[in-house]
Amino acid sequence: MRSSVMVEEPVLLLLPFSSDWPIRIDSSPCLSQWEVGSALLENMSPMKLCVPGDKLCSEEDCIPGTGVYLRHGYIYSALAGYVLKKNEGEKRPVISVVRETEAQLLPDVGAIVTCKVTSINPRFAKVQILYVGSTPLKDRFRGTIRKEDVRATEKDKVEIYKSFRPGDIVLAKVISLGDIQSNYLLTTAENELGVVVAHSEAGAQMIPISWCEMQCPCTQAKEFRKVARVQPEYLQA
Amino acid sequence: MAGLELLSDQGYRLDGRKAAELRKVQARMGVFAQADGSAYLEQGNTKALAVVYGPHEMRGSRSRALHDRAVINCQYSMATFSTAERKRRPHGDRKSTEMSLHLKQTFEAAVMTQLFPRSQIDIYVKILQSDGGNYSVCVNAATLAVINAGIPMRDYVCACTVGFVDETPLADLCYAEESGGVSSLALALLPRGGQIALLQMDARLHQDHLESLIEAAMTACKGVSKVLDEVVRQHLQEASVLTRE
């Protein structure tokens, strides 16, 4: 049984995105604006502009990153932006092309996404994906959290009504892109995944008191949810 | 019609250009803030506006989604005021559908769709003024719009319409030349690799002339790509000056 989170005052629940979370942004050819800005400032020399089709270097010099493609042993740019070379500790630097403005990001398998529950059903919960990692999506994608993917233990005894309610903000991980019939399949079967923000039936934002319960500060009523364990550094004591 | 020579003895065309000369290309990227990518391009008197949305979730029938790549959906339309006589039916007629299909095939060759499985990229092009070379201007405008949207592409896609008159290939035909009975060929090229994305012709041409016509088209496309390159680089410089503190 996990230790319960005891707080006296309402906790500022920031969405926790530390760098060791398994966020895969391989298919996204851009960094956040903050990272690009800092990279631009660090590089005192003006960064090289490139356009799609520009030959950047040969495969022996660098490893292809995002925004580039490999053809006949040479690395070419696939985007109009700046060339970024990073030394990741391997023999060759990783070369990628970044844009300053956000390009469209798609949730990838293994990515942590923030979503809002739109409807529930005894077998699954339907959600709308709002953020992938820390980047907001311009378009809303839909996902499904099946009953057996809510928890890691006692999967058959899960009740969706006691885990999620419509309007909850949930942190989940993408397990599948889905097939023709279904949307993205998500899971909350980890300690750090689950409901982060929920409102009680009275309308107030609830405080988590354990991994399966949240309490309303106004009416003191307890409601069942599958609560995400927020990283300790994001809690204000 | 007497007096209307497509190519004069001194080598000048109806609008005063030489045989291999292109029309003046002017373009702007990022004209609309609400679309993911947009561009406006003028080639002589032909003006086109291209808007790109995506990649986003499949709209409409989910069964058309491809499991390993993105679906590119193109729509070509002409404004009712774009031609000399008011156009009765801007969308849905056979020519528009055929153009939309050609645009789709062209961009499927250049855009790296395998990075976005089960999603859709929409490209809408509208001709505001039509003076020949509609397909080419659409392709050029759409290339800029796709680059503006940040969708990865292998290379630029540049297109040009060429025709054959008096043993000479004419590059970048205008409306008067196209309707004057010239055998016109439209070519879409990926300039750096020299790969042809689409080649379209529905006129009569002697097989001996085909080689030289395609050569002329490729040279013209490479000329267009230089101009588009300038536009993209300048837009990047401007955008970075604006966002940099």
CSV table of C-alpha atoms in Angstrom, one decimal, chain B:
chain,number,residue,atom,x,y,z
B,1,MET,CA,-5.0,34.5,-86.5
B,2,ALA,CA,-2.7,36.7,-88.5
B,3,GLY,CA,-0.2,38.8,-86.7
B,4,LEU,CA,-0.3,36.8,-83.5
B,5,GLU,CA,3.0,34.9,-83.7
B,6,LEU,CA,3.8,32.8,-80.7
B,7,LEU,CA,7.5,33.1,-81.5
B,8,SER,CA,8.7,36.0,-83.7
B,9,ASP,CA,11.7,35.8,-86.0
B,10,GLN,CA,13.8,37.7,-83.5
B,11,GLY,CA,13.0,35.1,-80.9
B,12,TYR,CA,10.5,37.1,-78.9
B,13,ARG,CA,7.2,35.8,-77.6
B,14,LEU,CA,3.8,37.5,-77.3
B,15,ASP,CA,4.7,39.2,-74.0
B,16,GLY,CA,8.2,40.1,-75.0
B,17,ARG,CA,10.0,37.2,-73.3
B,18,LYS,CA,12.6,35.0,-74.9
B,19,ALA,CA,12.0,31.3,-75.4
B,20,ALA,CA,13.6,30.1,-72.2
B,21,GLU,CA,12.7,33.1,-70.0
B,22,LEU,CA,10.4,32.6,-67.0
B,23,ARG,CA,7.8,35.1,-65.9
B,24,LYS,CA,8.4,37.2,-62.8
B,25,VAL,CA,7.8,35.2,-59.6
B,26,GLN,CA,6.8,37.0,-56.5
B,27,ALA,CA,5.9,35.1,-53.3
B,28,ARG,CA,5.1,35.5,-49.7
B,29,MET,CA,4.9,32.9,-46.9
B,30,GLY,CA,2.8,32.9,-43.8
B,31,VAL,CA,0.0,35.1,-45.1
B,32,PHE,CA,-2.6,33.6,-42.8
B,33,ALA,CA,-2.0,33.2,-39.1
B,34,GLN,CA,-4.8,30.7,-38.4
B,35,ALA,CA,-3.7,28.0,-40.9
B,36,ASP,CA,-0.7,25.8,-40.1
B,37,GLY,CA,1.0,27.0,-43.3
B,38,SER,CA,0.1,29.4,-46.1
B,39,ALA,CA,1.7,31.0,-49.1
B,40,TYR,CA,0.8,33.4,-51.9
B,41,LEU,CA,2.6,33.2,-55.2
B,42,GLU,CA,2.4,35.2,-58.4
B,43,GLN,CA,4.0,34.0,-61.6
B,44,GLY,CA,3.4,36.7,-64.1
B,45,ASN,CA,-0.3,37.3,-64.1
B,46,THR,CA,-1.3,34.0,-62.6
B,47,LYS,CA,-1.9,34.3,-58.9
B,48,ALA,CA,-2.5,31.5,-56.5
B,49,LEU,CA,-3.0,31.1,-52.8
B,50,ALA,CA,-2.2,27.9,-51.0
B,51,VAL,CA,-3.1,26.9,-47.4
B,52,VAL,CA,-2.0,23.8,-45.5
B,53,TYR,CA,-3.5,22.2,-42.5
B,54,GLY,CA,-2.0,19.3,-40.7
B,55,PRO,CA,-0.9,16.8,-39.9
B,56,HIS,CA,-4.0,16.1,-37.9
B,57,GLU,CA,-6.4,13.3,-37.1
B,58,MET,CA,-8.3,11.8,-40.0
B,59,ARG,CA,-11.5,13.7,-40.6
B,60,GLY,CA,-14.5,12.0,-42.1
B,61,SER,CA,-14.1,8.3,-42.9
B,62,ARG,CA,-11.6,6.7,-40.5
B,63,SER,CA,-11.4,3.7,-42.9
B,64,ARG,CA,-9.4,5.8,-45.4
B,65,ALA,CA,-6.5,6.2,-42.9
B,66,LEU,CA,-3.3,4.5,-43.8
B,67,HIS,CA,-1.6,2.6,-41.0
B,68,ASP,CA,1.9,3.6,-42.0
B,69,ARG,CA,1.7,7.0,-43.5
B,70,ALA,CA,-0.3,10.2,-43.7
B,71,VAL,CA,-3.0,10.8,-46.3
B,72,ILE,CA,-2.6,13.9,-48.3
B,73,ASN,CA,-5.9,15.5,-49.2
B,74,CYS,CA,-5.7,18.3,-51.9
B,75,GLN,CA,-8.4,20.6,-53.2
B,76,TYR,CA,-7.9,22.8,-56.2
B,77,SER,CA,-10.4,25.5,-56.9
B,78,MET,CA,-10.5,28.6,-59.0
B,79,ALA,CA,-12.1,31.9,-57.9
B,80,THR,CA,-15.1,32.8,-60.0
B,81,PHE,CA,-13.4,36.0,-61.1
B,82,SER,CA,-10.1,34.3,-62.0
B,83,THR,CA,-10.9,33.9,-65.8
B,84,ALA,CA,-11.9,36.3,-68.5
B,85,GLU,CA,-15.6,35.1,-68.2
B,86,ARG,CA,-17.1,34.5,-64.8
B,87,LYS,CA,-16.6,30.9,-63.9
B,88,ARG,CA,-19.9,29.2,-63.3
B,89,ARG,CA,-18.6,26.2,-61.3
B,90,PRO,CA,-15.5,26.8,-59.2
B,91,HIS,CA,-15.3,23.4,-57.5
B,92,GLY,CA,-16.4,19.9,-58.3
B,93,ASP,CA,-16.0,20.0,-62.0
B,94,ARG,CA,-13.9,17.5,-63.8
B,95,LYS,CA,-10.9,19.7,-64.4
B,96,SER,CA,-10.7,20.7,-60.7
B,97,THR,CA,-11.0,17.1,-59.6
B,98,GLU,CA,-8.2,16.0,-62.0
B,99,MET,CA,-6.0,18.9,-60.8
B,100,SER,CA,-6.6,18.0,-57.2
B,101,LEU,CA,-5.5,14.4,-58.0
B,102,HIS,CA,-2.4,15.6,-59.7
B,103,LEU,CA,-1.5,17.8,-56.8
B,104,LYS,CA,-2.0,14.9,-54.4
B,105,GLN,CA,0.3,12.6,-56.4
B,106,THR,CA,2.9,15.3,-56.6
B,107,PHE,CA,3.0,16.0,-52.9
B,108,GLU,CA,2.9,12.3,-52.0
B,109,ALA,CA,6.2,12.0,-53.7
B,110,ALA,CA,7.9,14.8,-51.8
B,111,VAL,CA,6.3,15.0,-48.3
B,112,MET,CA,7.7,12.5,-45.8
B,113,THR,CA,4.4,11.0,-45.0
B,114,GLN,CA,5.8,7.9,-43.2
B,115,LEU,CA,6.5,10.1,-40.2
B,116,PHE,CA,2.8,10.7,-39.6
B,117,PRO,CA,0.9,7.4,-39.7
B,118,ARG,CA,-2.8,7.4,-39.5
B,119,SER,CA,-3.1,11.2,-39.9
B,120,GLN,CA,-4.1,13.6,-42.7
B,121,ILE,CA,-2.5,16.6,-44.3
B,122,ASP,CA,-4.8,19.0,-46.2
B,123,ILE,CA,-3.6,21.2,-49.0
B,124,TYR,CA,-6.0,23.8,-50.4
B,125,VAL,CA,-5.1,25.9,-53.4
B,126,LYS,CA,-7.1,28.6,-54.9
B,127,ILE,CA,-6.3,30.4,-58.2
B,128,LEU,CA,-7.2,34.1,-57.9
B,129,GLN,CA,-6.2,35.0,-61.4
B,130,SER,CA,-5.6,32.5,-64.2
B,131,ASP,CA,-3.2,33.4,-66.9
B,132,GLY,CA,-1.7,30.0,-67.9
B,133,GLY,CA,0.4,27.5,-66.1
B,134,ASN,CA,-2.3,26.9,-63.4
B,135,TYR,CA,-0.9,23.6,-62.2
B,136,SER,CA,2.7,24.8,-62.0
B,137,VAL,CA,1.7,27.9,-60.0
B,138,CYS,CA,-0.3,25.8,-57.6
B,139,VAL,CA,2.5,23.4,-57.0
B,140,ASN,CA,5.0,26.2,-56.4
B,141,ALA,CA,2.6,27.9,-54.0
B,142,ALA,CA,1.8,24.7,-52.2
B,143,THR,CA,5.5,23.9,-51.7
B,144,LEU,CA,6.0,27.2,-49.9
B,145,ALA,CA,2.9,26.6,-47.8
B,146,VAL,CA,4.1,23.1,-46.8
B,147,ILE,CA,7.5,24.5,-45.9
B,148,ASN,CA,5.7,27.2,-43.9
B,149,ALA,CA,3.7,24.6,-42.0
B,150,GLY,CA,6.9,22.8,-41.0
B,151,ILE,CA,5.9,19.5,-42.6
B,152,PRO,CA,9.2,17.6,-43.5
B,153,MET,CA,9.8,17.3,-47.2
B,154,ARG,CA,12.6,15.6,-49.1
B,155,ASP,CA,13.2,18.7,-51.3
B,156,TYR,CA,11.3,21.6,-52.9
B,157,VAL,CA,8.8,20.7,-55.6
B,158,CYS,CA,9.0,23.1,-58.5
B,159,ALA,CA,6.8,22.9,-61.5
B,160,CYS,CA,6.7,24.6,-64.9
B,161,THR,CA,4.6,24.3,-68.0
B,162,VAL,CA,6.5,24.2,-71.3
B,163,GLY,CA,5.4,24.1,-74.9
B,164,PHE,CA,6.8,23.4,-78.3
B,165,VAL,CA,6.6,25.9,-81.1
B,166,ASP,CA,8.7,26.1,-84.3
B,167,GLU,CA,11.2,23.5,-83.1
B,168,THR,CA,11.8,25.6,-79.9
B,169,PRO,CA,10.7,24.8,-76.4
B,170,LEU,CA,9.0,27.7,-74.7
B,171,ALA,CA,9.2,27.8,-70.9
B,172,ASP,CA,6.4,29.0,-68.6
B,173,LEU,CA,3.5,29.4,-71.0
B,174,CYS,CA,0.9,32.1,-70.5
B,175,TYR,CA,-2.8,31.7,-71.3
B,176,ALA,CA,-2.5,33.1,-74.9
B,177,GLU,CA,0.2,30.6,-75.7
B,178,GLU,CA,-1.6,27.7,-74.1
B,179,SER,CA,-4.8,28.3,-75.9
B,180,GLY,CA,-3.0,29.1,-79.2
B,181,GLY,CA,-2.6,25.4,-79.9
B,182,VAL,CA,0.8,24.8,-78.4
B,183,SER,CA,1.6,21.3,-77.2
B,184,SER,CA,2.1,21.9,-73.5
B,185,LEU,CA,3.8,19.7,-71.0
B,186,ALA,CA,3.6,20.2,-67.2
B,187,LEU,CA,6.5,19.0,-65.2
B,188,ALA,CA,7.0,18.9,-61.4
B,189,LEU,CA,10.5,18.3,-60.3
B,190,LEU,CA,12.5,17.8,-57.1
B,191,PRO,CA,15.4,20.1,-58.2
B,192,ARG,CA,18.3,18.9,-56.1
B,193,GLY,CA,18.0,15.2,-57.0
B,194,GLY,CA,16.6,15.9,-60.4
B,195,GLN,CA,13.7,13.6,-59.7
B,196,ILE,CA,10.5,14.1,-61.6
B,197,ALA,CA,7.4,14.0,-59.3
B,198,LEU,CA,4.8,14.4,-62.1
B,199,LEU,CA,4.9,14.8,-65.8
B,200,GLN,CA,1.6,15.5,-67.6
B,201,MET,CA,0.8,16.2,-71.2
B,202,ASP,CA,-2.3,15.8,-73.2
B,203,ALA,CA,-1.4,17.1,-76.6
B,204,ARG,CA,0.3,15.7,-79.7
B,205,LEU,CA,4.1,15.9,-79.9
B,206,HIS,CA,6.6,14.1,-82.1
B,207,GLN,CA,8.7,11.6,-80.1
B,208,ASP,CA,11.9,13.2,-81.3
B,209,HIS,CA,11.1,16.5,-79.6
B,210,LEU,CA,10.2,15.0,-76.2
B,211,GLU,CA,13.8,14.8,-74.9
B,212,SER,CA,14.5,18.4,-75.6
B,213,LEU,CA,11.1,19.5,-74.1
B,214,ILE,CA,11.7,17.6,-70.9
B,215,GLU,CA,15.2,19.1,-70.7
B,216,ALA,CA,13.8,22.6,-71.1
B,217,ALA,CA,11.2,21.9,-68.5
B,218,MET,CA,13.8,20.7,-66.0
B,219,THR,CA,16.0,23.8,-66.6
B,220,ALA,CA,12.9,26.0,-66.1
B,221,CYS,CA,12.0,24.2,-62.8
B,222,LYS,CA,15.5,24.7,-61.5
B,223,GLY,CA,15.2,28.4,-62.2
B,224,VAL,CA,11.9,28.5,-60.3
B,225,SER,CA,13.6,26.6,-57.4
B,226,LYS,CA,16.2,29.3,-57.1
B,227,VAL,CA,13.6,31.9,-56.7
B,228,LEU,CA,11.6,29.9,-54.1
B,229,ASP,CA,14.8,29.2,-52.2
B,230,GLU,CA,15.4,33.0,-51.9
B,231,VAL,CA,11.9,33.5,-50.7
B,232,VAL,CA,12.2,30.8,-48.0
B,233,ARG,CA,15.6,32.0,-46.8
B,234,GLN,CA,14.4,35.6,-46.5
B,235,HIS,CA,11.2,34.5,-44.7
B,236,LEU,CA,13.4,32.5,-42.2
B,237,GLN,CA,15.6,35.6,-41.6
B,238,GLU,CA,12.6,37.8,-41.0
B,239,ALA,CA,10.9,35.3,-38.7
B,240,SER,CA,14.0,34.9,-36.6
B,241,VAL,CA,14.6,38.6,-36.3
B,242,LEU,CA,11.0,39.0,-35.1
B,243,THR,CA,11.2,36.2,-32.5
B,244,ARG,CA,14.7,36.9,-31.3
B,245,GLU,CA,14.7,39.3,-28.3
